[in-house]
mmCIF file of C-alpha atoms in Angstrom:
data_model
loop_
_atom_site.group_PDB
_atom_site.id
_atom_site.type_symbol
_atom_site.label_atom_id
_atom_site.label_comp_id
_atom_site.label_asym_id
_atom_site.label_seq_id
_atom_site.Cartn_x
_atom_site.Cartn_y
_atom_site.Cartn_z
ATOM 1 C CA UNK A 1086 23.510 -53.057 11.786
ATOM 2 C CA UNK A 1087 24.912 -51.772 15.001
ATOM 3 C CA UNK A 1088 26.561 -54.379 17.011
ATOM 4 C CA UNK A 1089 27.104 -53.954 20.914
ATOM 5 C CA UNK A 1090 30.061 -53.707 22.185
ATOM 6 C CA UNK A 1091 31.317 -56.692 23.987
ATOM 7 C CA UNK A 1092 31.270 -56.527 27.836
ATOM 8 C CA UNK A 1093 35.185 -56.033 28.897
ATOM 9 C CA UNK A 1094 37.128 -58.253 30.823
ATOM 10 C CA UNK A 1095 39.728 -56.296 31.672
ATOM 11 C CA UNK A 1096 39.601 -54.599 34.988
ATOM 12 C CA UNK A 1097 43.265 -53.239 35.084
ATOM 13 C CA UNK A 1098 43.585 -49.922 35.207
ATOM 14 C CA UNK A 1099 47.086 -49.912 34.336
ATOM 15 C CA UNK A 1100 49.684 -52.248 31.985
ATOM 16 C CA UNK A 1101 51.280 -54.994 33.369
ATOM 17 C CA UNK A 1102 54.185 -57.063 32.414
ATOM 18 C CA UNK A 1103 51.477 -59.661 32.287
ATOM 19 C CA UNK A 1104 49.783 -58.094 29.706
ATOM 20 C CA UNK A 1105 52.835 -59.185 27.277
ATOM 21 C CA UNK A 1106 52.783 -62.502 28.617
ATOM 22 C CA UNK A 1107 51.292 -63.921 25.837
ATOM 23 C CA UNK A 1108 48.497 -65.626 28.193
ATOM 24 C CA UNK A 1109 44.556 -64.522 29.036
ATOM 25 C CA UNK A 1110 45.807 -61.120 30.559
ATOM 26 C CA UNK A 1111 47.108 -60.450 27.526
ATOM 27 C CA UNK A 1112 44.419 -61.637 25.149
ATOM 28 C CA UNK A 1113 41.796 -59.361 27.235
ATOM 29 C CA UNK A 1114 43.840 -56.488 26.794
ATOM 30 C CA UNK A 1115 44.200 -56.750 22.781
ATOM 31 C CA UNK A 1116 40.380 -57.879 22.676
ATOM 32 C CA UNK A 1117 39.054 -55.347 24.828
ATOM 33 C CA UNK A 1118 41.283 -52.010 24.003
ATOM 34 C CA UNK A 1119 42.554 -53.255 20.265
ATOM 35 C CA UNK A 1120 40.555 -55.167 17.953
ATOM 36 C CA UNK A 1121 37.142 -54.581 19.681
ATOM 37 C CA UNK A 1122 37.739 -50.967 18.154
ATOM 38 C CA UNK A 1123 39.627 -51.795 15.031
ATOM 39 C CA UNK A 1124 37.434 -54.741 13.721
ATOM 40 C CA UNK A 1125 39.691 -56.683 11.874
ATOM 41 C CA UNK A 1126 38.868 -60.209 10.138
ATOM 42 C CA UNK A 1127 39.635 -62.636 12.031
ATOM 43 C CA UNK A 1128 42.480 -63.405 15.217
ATOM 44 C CA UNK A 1129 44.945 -64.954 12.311
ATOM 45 C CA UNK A 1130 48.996 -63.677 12.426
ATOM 46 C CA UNK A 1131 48.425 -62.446 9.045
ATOM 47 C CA UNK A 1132 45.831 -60.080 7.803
ATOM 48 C CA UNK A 1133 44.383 -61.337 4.017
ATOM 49 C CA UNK A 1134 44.017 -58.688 1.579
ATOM 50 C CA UNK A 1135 42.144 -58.540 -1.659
ATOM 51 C CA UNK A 1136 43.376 -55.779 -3.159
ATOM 52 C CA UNK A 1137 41.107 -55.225 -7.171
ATOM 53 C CA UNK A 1138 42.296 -51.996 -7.705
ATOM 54 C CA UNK A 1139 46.076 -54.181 -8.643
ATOM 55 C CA UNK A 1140 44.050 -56.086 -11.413
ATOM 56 C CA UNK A 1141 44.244 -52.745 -13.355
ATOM 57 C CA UNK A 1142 46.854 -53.151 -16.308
ATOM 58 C CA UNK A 1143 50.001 -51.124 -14.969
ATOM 59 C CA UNK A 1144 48.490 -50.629 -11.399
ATOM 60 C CA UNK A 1145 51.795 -50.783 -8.486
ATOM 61 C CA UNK A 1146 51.609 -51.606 -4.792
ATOM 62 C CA UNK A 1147 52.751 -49.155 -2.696
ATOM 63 C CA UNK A 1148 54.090 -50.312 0.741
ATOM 64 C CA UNK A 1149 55.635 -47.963 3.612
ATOM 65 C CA UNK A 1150 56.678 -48.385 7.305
ATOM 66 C CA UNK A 1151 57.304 -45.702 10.379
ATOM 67 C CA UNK A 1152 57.593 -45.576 13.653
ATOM 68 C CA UNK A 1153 56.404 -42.801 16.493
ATOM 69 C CA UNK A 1154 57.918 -41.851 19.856
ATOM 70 C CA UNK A 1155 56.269 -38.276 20.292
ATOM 71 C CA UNK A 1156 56.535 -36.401 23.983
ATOM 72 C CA UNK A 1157 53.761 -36.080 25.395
ATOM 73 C CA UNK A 1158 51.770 -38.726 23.757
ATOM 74 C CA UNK A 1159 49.060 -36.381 23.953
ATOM 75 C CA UNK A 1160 49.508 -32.918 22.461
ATOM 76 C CA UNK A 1161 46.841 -29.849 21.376
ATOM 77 C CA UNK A 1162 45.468 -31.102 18.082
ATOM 78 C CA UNK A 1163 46.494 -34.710 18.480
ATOM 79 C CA UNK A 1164 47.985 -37.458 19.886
ATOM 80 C CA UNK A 1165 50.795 -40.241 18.684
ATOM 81 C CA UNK A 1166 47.448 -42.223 17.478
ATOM 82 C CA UNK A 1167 46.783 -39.401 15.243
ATOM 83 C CA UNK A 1168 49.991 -39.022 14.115
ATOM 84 C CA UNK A 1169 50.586 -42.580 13.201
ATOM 85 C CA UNK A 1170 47.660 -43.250 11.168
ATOM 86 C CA UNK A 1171 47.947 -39.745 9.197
ATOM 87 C CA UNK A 1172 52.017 -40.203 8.793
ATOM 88 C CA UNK A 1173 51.760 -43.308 7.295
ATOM 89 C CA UNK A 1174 48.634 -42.227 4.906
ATOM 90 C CA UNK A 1175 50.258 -39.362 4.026
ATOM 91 C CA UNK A 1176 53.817 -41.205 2.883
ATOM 92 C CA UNK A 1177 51.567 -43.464 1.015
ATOM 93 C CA UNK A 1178 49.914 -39.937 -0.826
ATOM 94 C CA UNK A 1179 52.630 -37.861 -1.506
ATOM 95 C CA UNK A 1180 54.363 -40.911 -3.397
ATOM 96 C CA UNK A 1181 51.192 -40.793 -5.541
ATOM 97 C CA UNK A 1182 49.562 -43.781 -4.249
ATOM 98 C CA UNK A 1183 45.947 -44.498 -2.604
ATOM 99 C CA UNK A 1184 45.782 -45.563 0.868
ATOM 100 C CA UNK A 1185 44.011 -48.516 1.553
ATOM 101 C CA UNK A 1186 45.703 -50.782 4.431
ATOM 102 C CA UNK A 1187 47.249 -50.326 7.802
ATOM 103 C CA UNK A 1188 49.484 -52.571 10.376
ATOM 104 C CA UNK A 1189 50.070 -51.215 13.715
ATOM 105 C CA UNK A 1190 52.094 -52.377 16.226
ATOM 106 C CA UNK A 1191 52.509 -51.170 20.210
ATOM 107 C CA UNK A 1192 55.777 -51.131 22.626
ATOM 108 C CA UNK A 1193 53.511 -50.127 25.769
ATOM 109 C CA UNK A 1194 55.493 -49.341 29.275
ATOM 110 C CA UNK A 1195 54.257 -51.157 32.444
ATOM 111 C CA UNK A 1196 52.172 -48.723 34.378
ATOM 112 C CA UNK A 1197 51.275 -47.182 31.557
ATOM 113 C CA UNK A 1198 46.935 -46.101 31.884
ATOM 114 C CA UNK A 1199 44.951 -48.445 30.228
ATOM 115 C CA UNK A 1200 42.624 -45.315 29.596
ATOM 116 C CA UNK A 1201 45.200 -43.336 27.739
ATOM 117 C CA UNK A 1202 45.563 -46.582 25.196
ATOM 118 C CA UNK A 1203 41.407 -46.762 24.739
ATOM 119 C CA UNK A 1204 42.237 -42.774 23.926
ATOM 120 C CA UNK A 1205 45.110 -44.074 21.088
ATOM 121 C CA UNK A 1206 43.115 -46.266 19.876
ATOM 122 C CA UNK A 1207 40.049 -44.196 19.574
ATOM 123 C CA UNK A 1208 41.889 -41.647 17.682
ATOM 124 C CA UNK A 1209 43.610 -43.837 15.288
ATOM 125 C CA UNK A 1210 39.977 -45.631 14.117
ATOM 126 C CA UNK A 1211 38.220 -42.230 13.772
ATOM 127 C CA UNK A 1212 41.616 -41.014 11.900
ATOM 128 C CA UNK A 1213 41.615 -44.127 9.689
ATOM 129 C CA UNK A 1214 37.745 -43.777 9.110
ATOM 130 C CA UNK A 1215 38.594 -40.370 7.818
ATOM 131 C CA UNK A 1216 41.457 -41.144 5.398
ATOM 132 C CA UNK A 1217 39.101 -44.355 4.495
ATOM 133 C CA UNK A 1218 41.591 -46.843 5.612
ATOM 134 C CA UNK A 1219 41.621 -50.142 7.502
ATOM 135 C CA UNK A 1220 43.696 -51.208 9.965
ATOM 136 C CA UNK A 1221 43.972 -54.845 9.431
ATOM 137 C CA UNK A 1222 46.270 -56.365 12.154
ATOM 138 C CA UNK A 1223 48.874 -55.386 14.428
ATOM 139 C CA UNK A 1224 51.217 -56.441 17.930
ATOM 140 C CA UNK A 1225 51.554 -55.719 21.419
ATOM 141 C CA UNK A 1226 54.580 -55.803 23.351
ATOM 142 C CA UNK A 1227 54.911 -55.059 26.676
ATOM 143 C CA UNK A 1228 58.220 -53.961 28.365
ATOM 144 C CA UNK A 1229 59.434 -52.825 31.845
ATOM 145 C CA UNK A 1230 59.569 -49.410 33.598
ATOM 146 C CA UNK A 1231 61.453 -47.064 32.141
ATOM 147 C CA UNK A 1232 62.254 -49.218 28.756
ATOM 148 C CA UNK A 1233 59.982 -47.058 26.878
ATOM 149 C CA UNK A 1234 57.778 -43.843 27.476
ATOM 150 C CA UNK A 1235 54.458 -44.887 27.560
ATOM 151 C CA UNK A 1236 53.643 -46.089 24.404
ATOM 152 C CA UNK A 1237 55.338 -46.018 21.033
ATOM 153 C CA UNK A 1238 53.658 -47.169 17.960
ATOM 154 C CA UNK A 1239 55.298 -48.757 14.776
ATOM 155 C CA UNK A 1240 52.477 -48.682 11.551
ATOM 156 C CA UNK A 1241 53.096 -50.458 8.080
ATOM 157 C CA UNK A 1242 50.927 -49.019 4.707
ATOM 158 C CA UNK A 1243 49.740 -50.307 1.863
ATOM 159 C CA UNK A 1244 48.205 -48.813 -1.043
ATOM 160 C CA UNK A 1245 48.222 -48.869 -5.009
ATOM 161 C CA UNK A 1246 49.908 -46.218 -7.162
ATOM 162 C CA UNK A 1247 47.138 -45.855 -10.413
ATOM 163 C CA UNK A 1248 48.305 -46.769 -13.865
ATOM 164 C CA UNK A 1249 50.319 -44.111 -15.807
ATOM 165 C CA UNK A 1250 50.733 -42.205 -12.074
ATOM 166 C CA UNK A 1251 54.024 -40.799 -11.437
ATOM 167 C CA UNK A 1252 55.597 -39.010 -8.305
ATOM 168 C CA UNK A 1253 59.072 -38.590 -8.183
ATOM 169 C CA UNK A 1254 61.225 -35.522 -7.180
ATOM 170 C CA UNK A 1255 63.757 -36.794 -9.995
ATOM 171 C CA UNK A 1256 60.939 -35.146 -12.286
ATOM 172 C CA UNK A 1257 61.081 -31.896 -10.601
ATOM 173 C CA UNK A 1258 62.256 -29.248 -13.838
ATOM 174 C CA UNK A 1259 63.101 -25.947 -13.940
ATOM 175 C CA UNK A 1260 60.049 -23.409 -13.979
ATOM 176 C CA UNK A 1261 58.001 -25.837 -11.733
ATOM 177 C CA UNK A 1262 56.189 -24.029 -8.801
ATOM 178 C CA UNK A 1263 56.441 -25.258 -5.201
ATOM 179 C CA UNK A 1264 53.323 -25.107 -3.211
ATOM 180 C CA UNK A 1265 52.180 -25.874 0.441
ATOM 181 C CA UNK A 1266 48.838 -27.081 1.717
ATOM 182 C CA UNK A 1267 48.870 -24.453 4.847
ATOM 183 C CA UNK A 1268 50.933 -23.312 7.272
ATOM 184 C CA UNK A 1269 54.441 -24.356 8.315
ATOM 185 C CA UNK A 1270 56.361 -25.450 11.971
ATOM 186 C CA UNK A 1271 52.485 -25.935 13.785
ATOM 187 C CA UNK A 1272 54.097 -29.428 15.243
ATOM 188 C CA UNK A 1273 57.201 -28.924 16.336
ATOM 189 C CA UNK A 1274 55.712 -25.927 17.554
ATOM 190 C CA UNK A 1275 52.786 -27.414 19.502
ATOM 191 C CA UNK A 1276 55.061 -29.763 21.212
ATOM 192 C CA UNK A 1277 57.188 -27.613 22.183
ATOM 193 C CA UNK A 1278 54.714 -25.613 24.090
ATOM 194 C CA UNK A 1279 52.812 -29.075 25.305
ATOM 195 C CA UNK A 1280 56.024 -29.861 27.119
ATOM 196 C CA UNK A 1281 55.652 -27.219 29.629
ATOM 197 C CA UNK A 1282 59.521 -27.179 30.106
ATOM 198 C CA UNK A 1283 59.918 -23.734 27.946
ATOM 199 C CA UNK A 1284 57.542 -21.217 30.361
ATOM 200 C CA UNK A 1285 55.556 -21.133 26.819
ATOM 201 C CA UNK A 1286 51.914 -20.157 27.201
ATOM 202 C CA UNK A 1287 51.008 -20.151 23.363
ATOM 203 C CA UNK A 1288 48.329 -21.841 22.235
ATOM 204 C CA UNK A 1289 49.426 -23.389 19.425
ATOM 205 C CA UNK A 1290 47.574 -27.121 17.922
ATOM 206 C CA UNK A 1291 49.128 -29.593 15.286
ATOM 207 C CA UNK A 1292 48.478 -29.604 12.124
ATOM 208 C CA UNK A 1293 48.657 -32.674 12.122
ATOM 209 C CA UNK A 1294 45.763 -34.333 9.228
ATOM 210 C CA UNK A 1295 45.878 -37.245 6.745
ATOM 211 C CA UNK A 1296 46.479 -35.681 3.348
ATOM 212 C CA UNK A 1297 45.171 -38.831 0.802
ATOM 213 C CA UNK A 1298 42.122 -37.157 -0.484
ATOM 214 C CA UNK A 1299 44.137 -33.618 -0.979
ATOM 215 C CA UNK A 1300 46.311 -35.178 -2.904
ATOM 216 C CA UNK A 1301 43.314 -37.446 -5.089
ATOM 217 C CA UNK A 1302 41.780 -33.961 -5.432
ATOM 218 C CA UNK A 1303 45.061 -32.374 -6.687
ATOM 219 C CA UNK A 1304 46.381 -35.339 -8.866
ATOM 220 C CA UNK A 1305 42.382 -34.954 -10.597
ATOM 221 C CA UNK A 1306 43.004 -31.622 -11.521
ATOM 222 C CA UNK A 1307 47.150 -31.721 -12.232
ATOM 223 C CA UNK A 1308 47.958 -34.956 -13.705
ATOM 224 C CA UNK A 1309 51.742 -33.036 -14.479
ATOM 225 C CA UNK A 1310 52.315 -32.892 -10.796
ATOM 226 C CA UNK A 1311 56.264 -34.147 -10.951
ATOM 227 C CA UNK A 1312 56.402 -34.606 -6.834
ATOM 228 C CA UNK A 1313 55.665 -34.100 -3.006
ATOM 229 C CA UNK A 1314 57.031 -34.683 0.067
ATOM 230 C CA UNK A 1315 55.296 -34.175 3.675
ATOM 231 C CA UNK A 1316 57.363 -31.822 5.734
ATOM 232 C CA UNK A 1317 57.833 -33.954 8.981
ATOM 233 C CA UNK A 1318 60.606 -33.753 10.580
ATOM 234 C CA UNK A 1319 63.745 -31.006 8.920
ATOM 235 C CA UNK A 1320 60.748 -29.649 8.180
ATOM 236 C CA UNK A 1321 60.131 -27.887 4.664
ATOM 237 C CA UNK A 1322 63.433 -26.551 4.551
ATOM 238 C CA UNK A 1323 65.300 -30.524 4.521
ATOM 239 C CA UNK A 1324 62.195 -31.296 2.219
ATOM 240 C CA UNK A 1325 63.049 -28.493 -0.646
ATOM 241 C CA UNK A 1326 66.863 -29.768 0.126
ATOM 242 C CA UNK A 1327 65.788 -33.141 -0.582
ATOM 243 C CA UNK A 1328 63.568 -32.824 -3.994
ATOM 244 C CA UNK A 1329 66.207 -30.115 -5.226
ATOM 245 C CA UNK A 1330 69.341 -32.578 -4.818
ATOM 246 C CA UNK A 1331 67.128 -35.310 -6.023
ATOM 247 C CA UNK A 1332 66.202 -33.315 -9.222
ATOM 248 C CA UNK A 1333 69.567 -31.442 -9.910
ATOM 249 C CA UNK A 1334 67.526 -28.127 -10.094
ATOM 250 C CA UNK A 1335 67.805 -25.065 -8.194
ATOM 251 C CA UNK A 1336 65.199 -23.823 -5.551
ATOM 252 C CA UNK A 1337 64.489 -20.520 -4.900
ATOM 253 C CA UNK A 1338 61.324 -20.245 -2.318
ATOM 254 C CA UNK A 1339 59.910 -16.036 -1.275
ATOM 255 C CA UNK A 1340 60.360 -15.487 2.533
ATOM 256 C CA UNK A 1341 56.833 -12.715 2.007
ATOM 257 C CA UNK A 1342 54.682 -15.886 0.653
ATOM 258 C CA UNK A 1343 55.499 -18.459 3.946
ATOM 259 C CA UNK A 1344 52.429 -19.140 5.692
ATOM 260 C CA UNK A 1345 53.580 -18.435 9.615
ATOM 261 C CA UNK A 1346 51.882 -18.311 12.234
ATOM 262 C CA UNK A 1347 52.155 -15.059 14.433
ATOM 263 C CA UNK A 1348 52.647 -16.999 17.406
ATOM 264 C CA UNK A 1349 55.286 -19.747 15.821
ATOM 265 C CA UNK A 1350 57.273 -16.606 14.581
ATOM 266 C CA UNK A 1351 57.534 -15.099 18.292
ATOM 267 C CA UNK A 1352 58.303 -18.394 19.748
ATOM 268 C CA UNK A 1353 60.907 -19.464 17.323
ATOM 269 C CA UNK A 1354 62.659 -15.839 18.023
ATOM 270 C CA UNK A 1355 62.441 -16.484 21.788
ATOM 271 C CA UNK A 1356 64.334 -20.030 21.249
ATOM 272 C CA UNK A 1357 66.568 -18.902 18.648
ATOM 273 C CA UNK A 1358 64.839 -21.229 15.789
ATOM 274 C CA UNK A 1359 64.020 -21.048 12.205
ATOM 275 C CA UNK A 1360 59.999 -22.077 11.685
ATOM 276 C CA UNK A 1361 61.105 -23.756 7.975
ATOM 277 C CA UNK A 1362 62.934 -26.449 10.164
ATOM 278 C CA UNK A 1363 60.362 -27.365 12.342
ATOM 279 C CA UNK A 1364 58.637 -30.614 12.163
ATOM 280 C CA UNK A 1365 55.116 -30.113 10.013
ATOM 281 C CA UNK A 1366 52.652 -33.643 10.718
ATOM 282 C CA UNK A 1367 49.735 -32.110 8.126
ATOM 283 C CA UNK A 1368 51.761 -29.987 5.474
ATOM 284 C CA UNK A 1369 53.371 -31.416 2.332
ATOM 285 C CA UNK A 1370 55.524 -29.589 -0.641
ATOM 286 C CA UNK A 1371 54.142 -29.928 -4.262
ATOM 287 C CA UNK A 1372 55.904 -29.495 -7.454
ATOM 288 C CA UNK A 1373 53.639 -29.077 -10.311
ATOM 289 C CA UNK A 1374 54.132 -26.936 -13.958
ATOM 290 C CA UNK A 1375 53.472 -23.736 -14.199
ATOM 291 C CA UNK A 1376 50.445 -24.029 -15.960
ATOM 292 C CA UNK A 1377 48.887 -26.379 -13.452
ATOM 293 C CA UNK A 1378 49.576 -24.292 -10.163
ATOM 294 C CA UNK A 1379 46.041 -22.645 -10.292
ATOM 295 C CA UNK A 1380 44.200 -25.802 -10.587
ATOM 296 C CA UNK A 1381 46.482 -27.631 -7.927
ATOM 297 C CA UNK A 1382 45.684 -24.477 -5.878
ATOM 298 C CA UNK A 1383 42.147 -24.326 -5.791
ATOM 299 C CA UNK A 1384 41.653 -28.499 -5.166
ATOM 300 C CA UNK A 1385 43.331 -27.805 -2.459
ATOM 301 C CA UNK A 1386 41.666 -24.978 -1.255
ATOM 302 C CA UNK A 1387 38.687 -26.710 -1.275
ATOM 303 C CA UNK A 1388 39.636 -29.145 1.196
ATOM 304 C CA UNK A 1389 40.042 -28.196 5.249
ATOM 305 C CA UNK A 1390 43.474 -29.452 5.386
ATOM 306 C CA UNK A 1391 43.927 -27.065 1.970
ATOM 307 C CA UNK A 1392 42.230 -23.804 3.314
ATOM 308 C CA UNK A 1393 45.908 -22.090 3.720
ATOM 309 C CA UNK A 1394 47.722 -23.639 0.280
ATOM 310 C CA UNK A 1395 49.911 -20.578 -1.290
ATOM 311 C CA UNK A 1396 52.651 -20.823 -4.131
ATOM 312 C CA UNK A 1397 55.929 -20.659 -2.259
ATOM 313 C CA UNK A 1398 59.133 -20.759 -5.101
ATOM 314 C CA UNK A 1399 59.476 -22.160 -7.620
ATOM 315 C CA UNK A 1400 62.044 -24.795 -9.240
ATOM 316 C CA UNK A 1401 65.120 -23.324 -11.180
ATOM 317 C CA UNK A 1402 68.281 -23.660 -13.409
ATOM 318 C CA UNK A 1403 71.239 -23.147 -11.023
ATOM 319 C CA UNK A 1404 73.851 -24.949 -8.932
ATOM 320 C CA UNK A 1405 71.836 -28.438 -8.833
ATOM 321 C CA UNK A 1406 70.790 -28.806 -5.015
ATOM 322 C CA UNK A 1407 70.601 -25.779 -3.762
ATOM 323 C CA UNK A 1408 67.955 -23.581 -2.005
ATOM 324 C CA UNK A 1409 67.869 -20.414 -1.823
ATOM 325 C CA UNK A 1410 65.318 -17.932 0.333
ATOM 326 C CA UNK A 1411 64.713 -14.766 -1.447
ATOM 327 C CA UNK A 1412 64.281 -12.565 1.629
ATOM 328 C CA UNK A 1413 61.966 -9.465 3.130
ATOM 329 C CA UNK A 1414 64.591 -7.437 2.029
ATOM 330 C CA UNK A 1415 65.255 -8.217 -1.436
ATOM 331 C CA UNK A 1416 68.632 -10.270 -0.643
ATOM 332 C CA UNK A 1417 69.275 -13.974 -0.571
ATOM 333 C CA UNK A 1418 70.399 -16.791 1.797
ATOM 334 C CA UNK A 1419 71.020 -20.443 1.301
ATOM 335 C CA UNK A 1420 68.670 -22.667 3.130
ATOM 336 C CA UNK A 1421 70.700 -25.630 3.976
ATOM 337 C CA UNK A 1422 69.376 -29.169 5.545
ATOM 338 C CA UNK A 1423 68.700 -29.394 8.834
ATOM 339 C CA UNK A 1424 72.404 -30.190 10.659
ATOM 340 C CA UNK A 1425 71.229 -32.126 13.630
ATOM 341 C CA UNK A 1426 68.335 -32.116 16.206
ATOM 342 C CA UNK A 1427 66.665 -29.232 16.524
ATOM 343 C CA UNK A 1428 63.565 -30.743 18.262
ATOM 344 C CA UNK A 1429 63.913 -34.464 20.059
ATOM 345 C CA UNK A 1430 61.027 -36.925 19.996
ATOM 346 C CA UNK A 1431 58.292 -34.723 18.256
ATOM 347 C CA UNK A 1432 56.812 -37.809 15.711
#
């Protein structure tokens, strides 16, 4: 049954520091732009969970936390509600787990437009309704001009990790392929260009997606998958680092099979980056055996957020740790973690 949607009694147009005054201003602001869209149970200080899927012999709770300062707020493809809800499913996935719970918490800026927090909070329920999540409870907190940039958003997960499931880049052995879900450096370049401070004209949106029912798909079809990571910020260059150092094996990924972007090419050569370091908010790296890749490949195709997944490397015996990009020209080069910021405040 449809219910209607209560009538609003807020008439602000903008955030006060009475709206984190813990009186009626700044109940009508939760009711009216928070839980009148996110439908939790109940006004409690505690959201209560029962969670069946943990009466399964060998079932484990999987619990993460993040928190998300993009600039602009608002980006081609997205927005930081977007981003929080899918970054937070999507650490739950890669570690093998099933989303099922959010928390979400706001630091909003005095002045900030009550309009662009009905737009957050629009985007996170449709993105949560899409990864079949709830978001069960959550803060507000209001601070002064200038003590934060609009809004930033802090989101807790929950999920449960299936009996006899196991993600881990410690599992990660040589002959393993690596393989991506689409294309690589879409965020980091999107924001870039949605700053407007670079002259950059390119049209370029996020990719940024939740990534639990890839991974269901994938783990359906290659139960051997040994890991993945999402490529957020390093991008997948500090991801491969990670999983390689993790597993003492050797990486070797082909610079001919990374799926770039035209435009993210020409604007990292105008700014003098490298597109496997920028931030990805939609792509994840997957180890699985050999003899699973084709199977893990097509799931995955099969899915939107999938429609671009190619084998990139592959997982070797070498100096444990290290990367290595076999290049366009038949040599090598060492792809090293990111060494520090290449892009500020892009999750």
């Amino acid at each position: 049954m449809n219910m209607a949607r209560p009538i609003s009694r807020l008439r602000d147009e903008r955030v006060t520091l009475a709206h984190g005054g813990g009186g009626k201003a700044m109940r009508d602001l939760i009711e009216d732009v928070f839980t009148s869209v996110f439908q939790p149970d109940g006004m409690e200080d505690q959201a209560r969970l029962t969670v069946d899927a943990l009466s399964e012999p060998g079932a484990r709770l999987a619990m993460t936390t993040d928190s998300f300062v993009v600039d602009p707020v608002e980006f081609p493809g997205g927005d930081i509600g977007k981003i929080a809800v899918c970054g937070t499913v999507n650490d739950l996935a890669v570690g093998g787990a099933r989303p099922l719970y959010l928390t979400a918490a706001f630091i909003i800026e005095e002045g900030t437009e009550v309009a662009l927090l009905r737009r957050i909070v629009a985007s996170m329920q449709a993105e949560a309704d899409k990864a079949g999540v709830r978001i069960v409870t959550g803060d507000t907190k209001v601070v002064g001009r200038g003590m934060a940039d609009k809004v930033f958003v802090t989101t807790a997960g929950v999920g449960v990790i299936p009996p006899g499931r196991q993600l881990e880049a410690s599992l990660i052995q040589p002959g393993d392929v690596a393989i991506v879900n689409g294309v690589l450096g879409d965020h980091g370049a999107a924001i870039m260009a949605a700053r407007g401070d670079m002259a950059l004209s390119a049209e370029i949106p996020s990719d940024c997606a939740g990534l639990g029912h890839l991974m269901e798909d994938v783990l359906a079809v290659a139960p051997d998958a040994r890991a993945a990571r999402d490529a957020t910020r390093g991008g997948v260059a500090s991801a491969l680092n990670e999983m390689a150092e993790a597993a003492g094996v050797a990486i070797e990924i082909e610079e001919t099979a990374l799926p770039i972007r035209t435009e993210v090419k020409g604007m990292c050569e105008i700014l003098g980056l490298d597109p496997l370091y920028l931030a990805n908010e939609g792509t994840l790296v997957l180890f699985v055996p050999a003899d699973q890749a084709d199977a893990a490949l097509a799931a995955m195709r099969a899915r939107p957020e999938g429609q671009g997944a190619v084998i990139i490397g592959k997982a070797l015996e070498g100096q444990p740790g290290r990367v290595t990009m076999r290049t366009l020209f038949g040599g090598a080069r060492i792809v090293d973690m990111l060494v520090g910021e290449q892009l500020p405040r892009i999750c």
